[in-house]
mmCIF file of C-alpha atoms and ligand atoms in Angstrom:
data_model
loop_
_atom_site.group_PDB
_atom_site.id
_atom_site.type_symbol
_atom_site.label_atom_id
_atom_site.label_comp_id
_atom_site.label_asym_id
_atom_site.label_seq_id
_atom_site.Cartn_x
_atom_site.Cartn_y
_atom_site.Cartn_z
ATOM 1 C CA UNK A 77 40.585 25.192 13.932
ATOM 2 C CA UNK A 78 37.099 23.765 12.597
ATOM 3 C CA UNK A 79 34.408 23.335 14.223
ATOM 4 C CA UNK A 80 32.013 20.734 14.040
ATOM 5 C CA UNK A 81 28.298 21.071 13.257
ATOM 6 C CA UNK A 82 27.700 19.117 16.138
ATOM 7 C CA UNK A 83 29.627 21.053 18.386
ATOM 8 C CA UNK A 84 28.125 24.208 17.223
ATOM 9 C CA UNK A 85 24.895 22.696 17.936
ATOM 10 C CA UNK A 86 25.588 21.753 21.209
ATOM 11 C CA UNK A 87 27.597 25.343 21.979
ATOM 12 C CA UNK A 88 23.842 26.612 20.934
ATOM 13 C CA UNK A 89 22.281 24.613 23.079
ATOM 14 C CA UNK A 90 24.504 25.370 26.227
ATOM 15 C CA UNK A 91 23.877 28.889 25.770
ATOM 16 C CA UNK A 92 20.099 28.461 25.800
ATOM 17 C CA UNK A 93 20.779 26.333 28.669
ATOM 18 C CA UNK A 94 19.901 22.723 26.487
ATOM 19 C CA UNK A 95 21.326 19.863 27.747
ATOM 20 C CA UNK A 96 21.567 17.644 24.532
ATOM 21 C CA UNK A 97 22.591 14.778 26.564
ATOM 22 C CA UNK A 98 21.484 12.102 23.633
ATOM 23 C CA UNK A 99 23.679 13.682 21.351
ATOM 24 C CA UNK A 100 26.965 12.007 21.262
ATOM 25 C CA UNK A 101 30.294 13.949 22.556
ATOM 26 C CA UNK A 102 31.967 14.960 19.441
ATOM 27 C CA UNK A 103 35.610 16.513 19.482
ATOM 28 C CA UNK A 104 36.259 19.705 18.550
ATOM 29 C CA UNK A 105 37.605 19.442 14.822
ATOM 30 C CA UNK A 106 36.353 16.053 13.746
ATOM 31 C CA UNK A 107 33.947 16.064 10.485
ATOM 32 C CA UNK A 108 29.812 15.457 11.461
ATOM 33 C CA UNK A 109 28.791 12.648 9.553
ATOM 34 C CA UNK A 110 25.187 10.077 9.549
ATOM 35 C CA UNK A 111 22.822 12.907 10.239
ATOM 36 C CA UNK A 112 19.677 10.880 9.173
ATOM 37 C CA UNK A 113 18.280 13.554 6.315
ATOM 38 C CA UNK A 114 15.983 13.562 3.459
ATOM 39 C CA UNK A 115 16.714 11.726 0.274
ATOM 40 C CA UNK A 116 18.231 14.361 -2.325
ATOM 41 C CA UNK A 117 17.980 13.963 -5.770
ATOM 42 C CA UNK A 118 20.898 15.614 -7.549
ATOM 43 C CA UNK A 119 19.584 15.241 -10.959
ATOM 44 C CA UNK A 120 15.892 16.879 -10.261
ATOM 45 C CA UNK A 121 14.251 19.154 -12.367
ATOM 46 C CA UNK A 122 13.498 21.291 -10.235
ATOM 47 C CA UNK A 123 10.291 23.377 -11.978
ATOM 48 C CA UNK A 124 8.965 20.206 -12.882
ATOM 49 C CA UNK A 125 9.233 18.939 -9.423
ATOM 50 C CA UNK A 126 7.399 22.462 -8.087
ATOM 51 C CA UNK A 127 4.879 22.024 -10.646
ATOM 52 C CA UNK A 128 3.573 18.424 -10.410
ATOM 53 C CA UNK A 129 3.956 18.699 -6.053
ATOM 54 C CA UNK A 130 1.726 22.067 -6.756
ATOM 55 C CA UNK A 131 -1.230 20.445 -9.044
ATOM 56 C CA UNK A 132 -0.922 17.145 -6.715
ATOM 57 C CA UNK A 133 -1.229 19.296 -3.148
ATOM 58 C CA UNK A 134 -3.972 21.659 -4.958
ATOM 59 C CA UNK A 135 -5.920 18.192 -5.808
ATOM 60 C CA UNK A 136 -5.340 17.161 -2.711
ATOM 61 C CA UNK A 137 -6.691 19.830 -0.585
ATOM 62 C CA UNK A 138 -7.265 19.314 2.914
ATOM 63 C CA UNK A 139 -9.225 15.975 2.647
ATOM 64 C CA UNK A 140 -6.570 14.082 0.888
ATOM 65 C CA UNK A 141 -3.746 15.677 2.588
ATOM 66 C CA UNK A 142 -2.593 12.779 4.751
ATOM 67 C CA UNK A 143 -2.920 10.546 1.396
ATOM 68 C CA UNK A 144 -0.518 13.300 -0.586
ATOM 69 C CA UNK A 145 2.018 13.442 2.149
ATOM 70 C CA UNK A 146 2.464 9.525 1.948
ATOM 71 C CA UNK A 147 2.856 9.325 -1.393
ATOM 72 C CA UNK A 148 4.473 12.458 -2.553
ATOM 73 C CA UNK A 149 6.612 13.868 0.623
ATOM 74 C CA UNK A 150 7.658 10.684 3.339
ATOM 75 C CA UNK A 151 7.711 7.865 1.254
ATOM 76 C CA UNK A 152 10.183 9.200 -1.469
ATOM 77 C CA UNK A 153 12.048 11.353 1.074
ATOM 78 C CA UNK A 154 12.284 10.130 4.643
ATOM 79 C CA UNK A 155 12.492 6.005 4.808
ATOM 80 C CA UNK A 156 13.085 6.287 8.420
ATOM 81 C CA UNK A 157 9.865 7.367 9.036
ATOM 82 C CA UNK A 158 8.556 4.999 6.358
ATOM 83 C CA UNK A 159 9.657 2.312 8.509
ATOM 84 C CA UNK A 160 8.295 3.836 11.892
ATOM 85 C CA UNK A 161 4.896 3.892 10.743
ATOM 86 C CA UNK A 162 5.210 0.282 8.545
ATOM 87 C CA UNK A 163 6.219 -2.021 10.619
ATOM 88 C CA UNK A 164 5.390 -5.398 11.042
ATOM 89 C CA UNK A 165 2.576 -5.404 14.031
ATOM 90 C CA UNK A 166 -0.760 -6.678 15.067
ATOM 91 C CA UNK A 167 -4.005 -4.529 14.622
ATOM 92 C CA UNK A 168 -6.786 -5.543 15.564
ATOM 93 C CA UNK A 169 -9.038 -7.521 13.035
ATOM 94 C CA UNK A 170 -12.025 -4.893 11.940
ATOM 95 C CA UNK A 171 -15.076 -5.620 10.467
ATOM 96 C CA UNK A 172 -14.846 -2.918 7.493
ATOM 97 C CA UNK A 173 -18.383 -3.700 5.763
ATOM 98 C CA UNK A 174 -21.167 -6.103 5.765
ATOM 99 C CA UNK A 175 -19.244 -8.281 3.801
ATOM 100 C CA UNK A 176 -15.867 -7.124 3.825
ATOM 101 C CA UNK A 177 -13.065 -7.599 7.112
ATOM 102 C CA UNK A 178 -9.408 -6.470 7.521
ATOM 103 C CA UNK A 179 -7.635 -9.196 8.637
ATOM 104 C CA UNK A 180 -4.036 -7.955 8.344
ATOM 105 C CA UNK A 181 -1.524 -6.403 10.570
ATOM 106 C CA UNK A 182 -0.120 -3.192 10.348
ATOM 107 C CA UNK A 183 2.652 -2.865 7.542
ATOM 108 C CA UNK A 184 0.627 -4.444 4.984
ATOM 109 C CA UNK A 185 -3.103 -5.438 4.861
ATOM 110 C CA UNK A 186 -5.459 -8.567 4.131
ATOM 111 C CA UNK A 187 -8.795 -8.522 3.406
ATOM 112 C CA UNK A 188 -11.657 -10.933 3.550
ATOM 113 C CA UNK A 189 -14.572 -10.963 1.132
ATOM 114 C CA UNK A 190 -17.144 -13.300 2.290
ATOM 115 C CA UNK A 191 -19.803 -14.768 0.451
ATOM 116 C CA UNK A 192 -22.437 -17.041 0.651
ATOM 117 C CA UNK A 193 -19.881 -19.793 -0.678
ATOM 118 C CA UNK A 194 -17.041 -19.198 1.103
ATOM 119 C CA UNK A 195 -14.456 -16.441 1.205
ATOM 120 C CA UNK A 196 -11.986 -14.478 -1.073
ATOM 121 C CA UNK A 197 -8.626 -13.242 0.374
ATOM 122 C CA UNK A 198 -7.054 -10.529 -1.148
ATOM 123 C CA UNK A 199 -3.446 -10.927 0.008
ATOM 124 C CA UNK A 200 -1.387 -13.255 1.966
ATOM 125 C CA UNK A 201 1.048 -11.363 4.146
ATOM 126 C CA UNK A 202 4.728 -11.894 4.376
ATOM 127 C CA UNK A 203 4.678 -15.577 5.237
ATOM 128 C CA UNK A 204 3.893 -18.629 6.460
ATOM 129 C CA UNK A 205 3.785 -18.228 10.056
ATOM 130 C CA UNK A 206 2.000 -14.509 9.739
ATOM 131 C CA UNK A 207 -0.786 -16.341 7.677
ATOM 132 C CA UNK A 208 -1.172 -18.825 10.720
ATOM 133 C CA UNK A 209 -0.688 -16.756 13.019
ATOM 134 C CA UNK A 210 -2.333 -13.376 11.850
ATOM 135 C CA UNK A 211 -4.672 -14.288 9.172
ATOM 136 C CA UNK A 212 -6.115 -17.684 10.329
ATOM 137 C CA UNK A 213 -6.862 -16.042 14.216
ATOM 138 C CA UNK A 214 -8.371 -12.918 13.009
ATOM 139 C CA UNK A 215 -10.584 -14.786 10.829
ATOM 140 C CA UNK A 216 -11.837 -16.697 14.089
ATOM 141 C CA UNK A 217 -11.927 -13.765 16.164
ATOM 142 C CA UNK A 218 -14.782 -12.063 13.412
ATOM 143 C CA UNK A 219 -16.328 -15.403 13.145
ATOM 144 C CA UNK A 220 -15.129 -16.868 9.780
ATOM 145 C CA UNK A 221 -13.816 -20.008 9.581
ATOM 146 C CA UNK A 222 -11.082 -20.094 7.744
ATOM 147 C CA UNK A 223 -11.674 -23.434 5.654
ATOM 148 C CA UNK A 224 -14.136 -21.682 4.164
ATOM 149 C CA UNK A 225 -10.973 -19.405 2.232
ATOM 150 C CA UNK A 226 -11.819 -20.612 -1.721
ATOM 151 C CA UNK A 227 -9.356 -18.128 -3.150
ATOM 152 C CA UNK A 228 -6.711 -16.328 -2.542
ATOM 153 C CA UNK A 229 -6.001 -12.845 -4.777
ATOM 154 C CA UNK A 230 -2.516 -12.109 -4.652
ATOM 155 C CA UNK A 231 -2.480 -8.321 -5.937
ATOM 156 C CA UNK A 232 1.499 -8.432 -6.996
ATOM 157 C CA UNK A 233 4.464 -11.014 -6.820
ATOM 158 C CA UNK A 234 6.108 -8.880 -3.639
ATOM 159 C CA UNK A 235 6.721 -11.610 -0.590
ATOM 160 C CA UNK A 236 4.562 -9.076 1.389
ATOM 161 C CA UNK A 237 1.699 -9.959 -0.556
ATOM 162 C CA UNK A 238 2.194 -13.541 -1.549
ATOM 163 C CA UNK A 239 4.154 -14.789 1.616
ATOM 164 C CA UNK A 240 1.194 -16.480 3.161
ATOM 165 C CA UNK A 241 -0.360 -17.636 0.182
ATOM 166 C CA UNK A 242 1.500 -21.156 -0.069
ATOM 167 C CA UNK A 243 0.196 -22.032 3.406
ATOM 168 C CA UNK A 244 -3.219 -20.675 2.199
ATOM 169 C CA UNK A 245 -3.388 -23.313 -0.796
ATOM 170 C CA UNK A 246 -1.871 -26.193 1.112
ATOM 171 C CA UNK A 247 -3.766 -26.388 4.538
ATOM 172 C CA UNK A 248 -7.795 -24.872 2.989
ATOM 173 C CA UNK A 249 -7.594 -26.009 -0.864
ATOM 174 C CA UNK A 250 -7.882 -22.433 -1.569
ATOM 175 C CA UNK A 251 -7.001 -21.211 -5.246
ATOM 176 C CA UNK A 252 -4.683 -18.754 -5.897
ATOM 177 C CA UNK A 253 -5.123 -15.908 -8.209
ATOM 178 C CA UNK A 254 -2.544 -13.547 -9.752
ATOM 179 C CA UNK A 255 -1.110 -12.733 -13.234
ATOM 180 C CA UNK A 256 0.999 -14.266 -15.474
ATOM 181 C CA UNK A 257 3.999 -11.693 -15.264
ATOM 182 C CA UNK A 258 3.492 -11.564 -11.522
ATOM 183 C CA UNK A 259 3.592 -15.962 -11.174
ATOM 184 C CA UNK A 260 6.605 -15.462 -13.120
ATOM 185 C CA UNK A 261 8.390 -13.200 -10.339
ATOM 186 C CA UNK A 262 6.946 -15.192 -7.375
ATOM 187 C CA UNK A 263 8.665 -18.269 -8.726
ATOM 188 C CA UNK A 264 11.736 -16.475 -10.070
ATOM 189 C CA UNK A 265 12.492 -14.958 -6.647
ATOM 190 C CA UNK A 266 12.521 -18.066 -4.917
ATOM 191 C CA UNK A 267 15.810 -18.902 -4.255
ATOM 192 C CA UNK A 268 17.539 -16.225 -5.856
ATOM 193 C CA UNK A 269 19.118 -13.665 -3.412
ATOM 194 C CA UNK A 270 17.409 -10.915 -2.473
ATOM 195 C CA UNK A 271 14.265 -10.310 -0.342
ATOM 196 C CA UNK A 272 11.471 -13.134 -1.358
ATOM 197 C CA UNK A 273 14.000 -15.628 -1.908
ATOM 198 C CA UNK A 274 13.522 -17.441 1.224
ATOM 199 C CA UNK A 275 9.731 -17.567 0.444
ATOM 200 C CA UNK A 276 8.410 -21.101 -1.509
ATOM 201 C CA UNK A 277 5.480 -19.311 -4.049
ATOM 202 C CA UNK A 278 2.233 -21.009 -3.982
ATOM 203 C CA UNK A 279 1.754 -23.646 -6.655
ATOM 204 C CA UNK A 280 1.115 -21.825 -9.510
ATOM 205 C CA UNK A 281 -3.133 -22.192 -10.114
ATOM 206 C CA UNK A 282 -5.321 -18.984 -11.700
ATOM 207 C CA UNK A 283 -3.858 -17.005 -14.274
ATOM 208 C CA UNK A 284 -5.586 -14.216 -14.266
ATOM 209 C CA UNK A 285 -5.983 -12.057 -17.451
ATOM 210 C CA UNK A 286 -7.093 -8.163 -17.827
ATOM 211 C CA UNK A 287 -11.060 -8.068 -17.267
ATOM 212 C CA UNK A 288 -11.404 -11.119 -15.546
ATOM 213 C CA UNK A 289 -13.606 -12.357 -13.220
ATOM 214 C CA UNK A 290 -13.833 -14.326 -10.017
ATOM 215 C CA UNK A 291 -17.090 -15.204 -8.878
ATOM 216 C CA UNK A 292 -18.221 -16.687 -5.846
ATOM 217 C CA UNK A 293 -21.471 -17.368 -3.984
ATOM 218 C CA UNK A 294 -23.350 -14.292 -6.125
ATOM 219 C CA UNK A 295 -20.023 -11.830 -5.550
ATOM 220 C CA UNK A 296 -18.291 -10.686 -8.864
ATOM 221 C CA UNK A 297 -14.530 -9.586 -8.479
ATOM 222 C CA UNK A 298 -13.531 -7.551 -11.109
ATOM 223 C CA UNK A 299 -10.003 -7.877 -12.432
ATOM 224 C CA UNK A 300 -7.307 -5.205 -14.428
ATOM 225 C CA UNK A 301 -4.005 -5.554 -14.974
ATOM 226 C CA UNK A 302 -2.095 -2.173 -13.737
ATOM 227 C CA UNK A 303 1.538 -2.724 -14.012
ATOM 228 C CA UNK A 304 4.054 -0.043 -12.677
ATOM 229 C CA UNK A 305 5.089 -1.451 -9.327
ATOM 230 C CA UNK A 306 5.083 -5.057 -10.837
ATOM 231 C CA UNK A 307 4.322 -5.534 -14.083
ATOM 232 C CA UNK A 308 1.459 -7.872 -13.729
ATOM 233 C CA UNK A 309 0.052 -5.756 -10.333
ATOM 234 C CA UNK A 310 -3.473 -6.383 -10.282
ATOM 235 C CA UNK A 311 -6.150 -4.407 -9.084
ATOM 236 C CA UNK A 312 -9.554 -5.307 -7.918
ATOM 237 C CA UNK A 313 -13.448 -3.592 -8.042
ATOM 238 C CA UNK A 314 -15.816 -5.180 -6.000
ATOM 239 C CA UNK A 315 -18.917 -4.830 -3.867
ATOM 240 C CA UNK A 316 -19.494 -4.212 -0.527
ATOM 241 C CA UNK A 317 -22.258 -3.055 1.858
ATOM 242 C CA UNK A 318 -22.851 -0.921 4.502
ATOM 243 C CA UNK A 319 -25.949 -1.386 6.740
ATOM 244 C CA UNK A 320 -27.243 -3.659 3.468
ATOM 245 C CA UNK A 321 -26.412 -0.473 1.206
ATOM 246 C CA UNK A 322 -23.929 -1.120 -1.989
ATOM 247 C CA UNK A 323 -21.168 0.290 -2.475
ATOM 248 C CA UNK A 324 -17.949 -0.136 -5.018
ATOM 249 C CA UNK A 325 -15.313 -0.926 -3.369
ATOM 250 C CA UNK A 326 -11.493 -0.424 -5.926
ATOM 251 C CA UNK A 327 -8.462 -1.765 -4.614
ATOM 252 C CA UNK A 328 -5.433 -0.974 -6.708
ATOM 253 C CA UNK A 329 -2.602 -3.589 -5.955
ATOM 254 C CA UNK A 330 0.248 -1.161 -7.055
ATOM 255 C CA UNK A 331 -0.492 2.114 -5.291
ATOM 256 C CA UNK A 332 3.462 2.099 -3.676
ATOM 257 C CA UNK A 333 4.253 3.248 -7.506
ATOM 258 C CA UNK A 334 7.091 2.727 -9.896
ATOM 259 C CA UNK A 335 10.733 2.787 -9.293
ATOM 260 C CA UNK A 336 12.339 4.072 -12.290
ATOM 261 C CA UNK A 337 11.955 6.450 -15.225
ATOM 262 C CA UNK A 338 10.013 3.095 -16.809
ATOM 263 C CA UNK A 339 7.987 2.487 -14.084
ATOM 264 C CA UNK A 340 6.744 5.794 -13.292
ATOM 265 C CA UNK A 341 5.841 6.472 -17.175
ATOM 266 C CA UNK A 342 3.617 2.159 -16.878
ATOM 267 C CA UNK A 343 2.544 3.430 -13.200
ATOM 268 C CA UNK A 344 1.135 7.377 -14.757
ATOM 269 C CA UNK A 345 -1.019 5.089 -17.597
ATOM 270 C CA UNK A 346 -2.173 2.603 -14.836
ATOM 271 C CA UNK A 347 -3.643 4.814 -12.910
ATOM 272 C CA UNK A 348 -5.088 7.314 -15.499
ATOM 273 C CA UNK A 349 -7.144 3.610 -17.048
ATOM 274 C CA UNK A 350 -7.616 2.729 -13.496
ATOM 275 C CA UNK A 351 -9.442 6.280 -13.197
ATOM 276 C CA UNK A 352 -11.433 5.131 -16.145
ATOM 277 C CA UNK A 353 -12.563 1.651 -14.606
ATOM 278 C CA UNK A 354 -13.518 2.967 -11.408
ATOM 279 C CA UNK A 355 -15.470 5.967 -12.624
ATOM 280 C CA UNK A 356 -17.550 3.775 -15.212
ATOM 281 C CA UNK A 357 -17.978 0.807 -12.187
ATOM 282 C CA UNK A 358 -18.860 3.392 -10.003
ATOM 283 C CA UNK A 359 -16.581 3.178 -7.676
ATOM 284 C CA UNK A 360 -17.135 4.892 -4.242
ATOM 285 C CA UNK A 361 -14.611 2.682 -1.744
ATOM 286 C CA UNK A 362 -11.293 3.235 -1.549
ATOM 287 C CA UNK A 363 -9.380 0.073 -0.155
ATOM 288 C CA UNK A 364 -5.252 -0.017 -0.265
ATOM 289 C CA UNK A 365 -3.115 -3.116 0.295
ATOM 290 C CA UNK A 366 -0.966 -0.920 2.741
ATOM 291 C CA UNK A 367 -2.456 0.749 5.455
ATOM 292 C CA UNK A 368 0.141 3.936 5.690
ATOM 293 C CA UNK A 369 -0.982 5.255 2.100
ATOM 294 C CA UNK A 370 -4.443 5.411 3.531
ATOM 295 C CA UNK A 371 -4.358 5.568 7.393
ATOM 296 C CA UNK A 372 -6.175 2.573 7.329
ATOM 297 C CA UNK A 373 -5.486 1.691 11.011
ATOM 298 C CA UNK A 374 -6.308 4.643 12.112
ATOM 299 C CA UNK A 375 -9.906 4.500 10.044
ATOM 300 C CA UNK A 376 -9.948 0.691 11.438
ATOM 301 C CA UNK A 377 -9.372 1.848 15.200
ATOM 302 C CA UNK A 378 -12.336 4.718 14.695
ATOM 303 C CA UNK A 379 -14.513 1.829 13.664
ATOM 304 C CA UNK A 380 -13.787 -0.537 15.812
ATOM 305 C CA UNK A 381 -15.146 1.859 18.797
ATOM 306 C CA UNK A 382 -17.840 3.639 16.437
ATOM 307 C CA UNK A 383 -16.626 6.541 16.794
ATOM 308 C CA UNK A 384 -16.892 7.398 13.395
ATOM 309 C CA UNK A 385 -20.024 9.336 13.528
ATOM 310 C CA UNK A 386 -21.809 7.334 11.153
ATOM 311 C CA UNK A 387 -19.890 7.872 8.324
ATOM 312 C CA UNK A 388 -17.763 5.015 7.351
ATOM 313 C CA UNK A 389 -14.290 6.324 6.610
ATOM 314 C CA UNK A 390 -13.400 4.119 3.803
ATOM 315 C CA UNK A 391 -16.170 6.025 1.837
ATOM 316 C CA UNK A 392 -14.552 8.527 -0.159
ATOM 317 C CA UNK A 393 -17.201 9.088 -2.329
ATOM 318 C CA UNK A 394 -16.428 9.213 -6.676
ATOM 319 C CA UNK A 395 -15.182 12.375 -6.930
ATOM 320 C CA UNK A 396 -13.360 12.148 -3.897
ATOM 321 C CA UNK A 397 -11.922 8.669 -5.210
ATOM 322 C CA UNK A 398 -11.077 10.034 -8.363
ATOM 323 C CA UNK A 399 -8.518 12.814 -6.931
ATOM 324 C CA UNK A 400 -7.244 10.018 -4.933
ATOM 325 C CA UNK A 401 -5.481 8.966 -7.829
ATOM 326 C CA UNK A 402 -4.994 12.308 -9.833
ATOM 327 C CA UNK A 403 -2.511 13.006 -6.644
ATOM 328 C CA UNK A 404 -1.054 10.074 -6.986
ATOM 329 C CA UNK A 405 -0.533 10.199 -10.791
ATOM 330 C CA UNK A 406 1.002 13.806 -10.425
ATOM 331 C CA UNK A 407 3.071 12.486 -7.566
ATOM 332 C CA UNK A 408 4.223 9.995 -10.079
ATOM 333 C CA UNK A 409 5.118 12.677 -12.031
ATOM 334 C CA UNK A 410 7.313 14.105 -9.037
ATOM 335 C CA UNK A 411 8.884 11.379 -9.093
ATOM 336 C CA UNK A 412 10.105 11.589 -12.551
ATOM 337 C CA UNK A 413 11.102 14.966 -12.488
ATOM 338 C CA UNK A 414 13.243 13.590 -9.099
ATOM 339 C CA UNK A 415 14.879 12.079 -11.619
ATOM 340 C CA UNK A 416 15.821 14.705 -14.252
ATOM 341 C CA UNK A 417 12.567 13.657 -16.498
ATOM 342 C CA UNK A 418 11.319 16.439 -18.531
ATOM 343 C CA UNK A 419 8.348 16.323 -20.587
ATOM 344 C CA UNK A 420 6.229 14.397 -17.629
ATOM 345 C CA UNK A 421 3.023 15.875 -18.679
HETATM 346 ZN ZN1 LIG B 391 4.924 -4.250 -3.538
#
């Protein structure tokens, strides 16, 4: 006779006087199956995979630790809990800088440059109805109106990103930015099975190229191309200001990585040039398009009581910013070795 893992569990649990009355009744004899467990990657190489995790968690250290975990532990391993923390929800909107606002809801973020001359949105959300009803009333409830919306960034062709934007162009006039390669997947998608089909792309309008610009009412965006998670992803250096102090604020669009052996190795040069940009702009900020890979909410809620003890949380600081994405290049590099990969360095 066999017994169960289940049943052994719950003889185990008797004994220290458990009840494990969630646990469903399981015969004695029949197989456990559907324990919910961490991804496993047959194929790893395993001293690569000790290697990169040890340089990324040294980098790390204790101030980027909840940054590490996202990127190199629960978002490969554990999608359950991927999905318990991003989930579609409202936060509340947060004035992040002078000039900057969050304007997104939980699972993924939008931002709201304003200038003199109206504002720049950096990302659109999943749709049309979360761009009226999520972006459009959090730009009210901090006081912007939201005709004034003369752009829209879209940082990669993922519906998350662009779902809103159509809505965006048609109701405000606002132009839409985003690359070539990444116009080309908005409009291929639509349509086509799969996850953005449903989703009509905004009219396709700015084409933006590596090192362009978008200026508006004396505020200069800065734009690279950083493929890896698409392969037009772009990211964004900007400034912002805190009690009328400037800072540089970098946004990469791509920071949920690569998904294959390709990807990684495009993602691993992205973010070492994107290193380079940020270090020569000066970069100081660090601003992700979802807030899990950050704890972005979490900084939001802190500043929304200021209880942040003066020191604005989205302030990393260069050298700070920098390991930011040394841990997530190495993590890259995980990923790889995940994969079998050797020769990831
Ligand atoms: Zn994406």
């Amino acid at each position: 006779m066999r017994i169960s893992r289940k049943s052994r569990l719950s003889a185990r649990a008797a004994t220290a006087g458990i009840c494990l009355t969630l646990l469903p009744m399981t015969a004695i004899g029949q197989e456990v199956r559907d324990y919910p467990s961490q991804a496993s990657f047959p194929n790893e190489n395993r001293e690569a995979v000790t290697r990169h995790l040890t340089s990324a968690s040294s980098i790390a250290g204790t101030d980027l630790w909840s940054e590490f975990r996202w990127r190199c532990l629960i978002s490969p391993l554990d999608r359950d809990m991927v999905w318990g923390v991003q989930h579609d929800g409202l936060v509340p909107a947060t004035r992040l800088f002078d000039n900057l606002y969050s304007v997104g809801q939980n699972s993924v973020s939008s931002f709201a440059l304003d200038t003199d001359d109206g504002i720049i949105l950096i990302d659109a959300l999943n749709n049309e109805d979360e761009a009226r009803e999520i972006i459009v009333p959090n730009l009210r409830t901090l006081g912007l109106d939201p005709a004034r919306i003369r752009f829209v960034i879209v940082t990669h062709g993922h519906g998350d990103h662009y779902g809103g934007a159509k809505y965006l162009q048609e109701t405000y006039g606002a132009r839409v930015v985003s690359s070539a390669a990444d116009w080309q997947m908005m409009e291929d998608a639509f349509g086509r099975p799969g996850p953005f089909g449903s989703l009509v792309p905004p009219t396709r309008d700015i084409i933006a190229e590596d090192g362009d610009t978008i200026s508006l009412g004396g505020t200069t965006v800065r734009l690279a191309i950083t493929p890896g998670h698409t392969p037009g992803t772009l990211s964004l250096i900007f400034p912002v200001y805190e009690d009328g102090q400037q800072h540089m604020a970098g946004l990469m669009g791509g920071t949920g990585g690569g998904r294959d052996s390709e990807t990684h190795r495009q993602q691993i040069a992205s973010l070492n040039r994107w290193n380079e940009l940020t270090a020569a702009a000066g970069v100081d900020v660090l601003l992700t398009n979802h807030p899990p890979h950050m704890d972005s909410n979490e900084k939001q809620y802190l500043l929304s009581y200021d209880a942040t003890g003066g020191n604005n949380p989205f302030i990393y600081g260069r050298d700070k910013y920098r390991r930011y994405f040394e841990v997530l290049s190495d993590c890259t590099r995980v990923a790889l070795a995940r994969l079998g990969e050797t020769g990831v360095d």
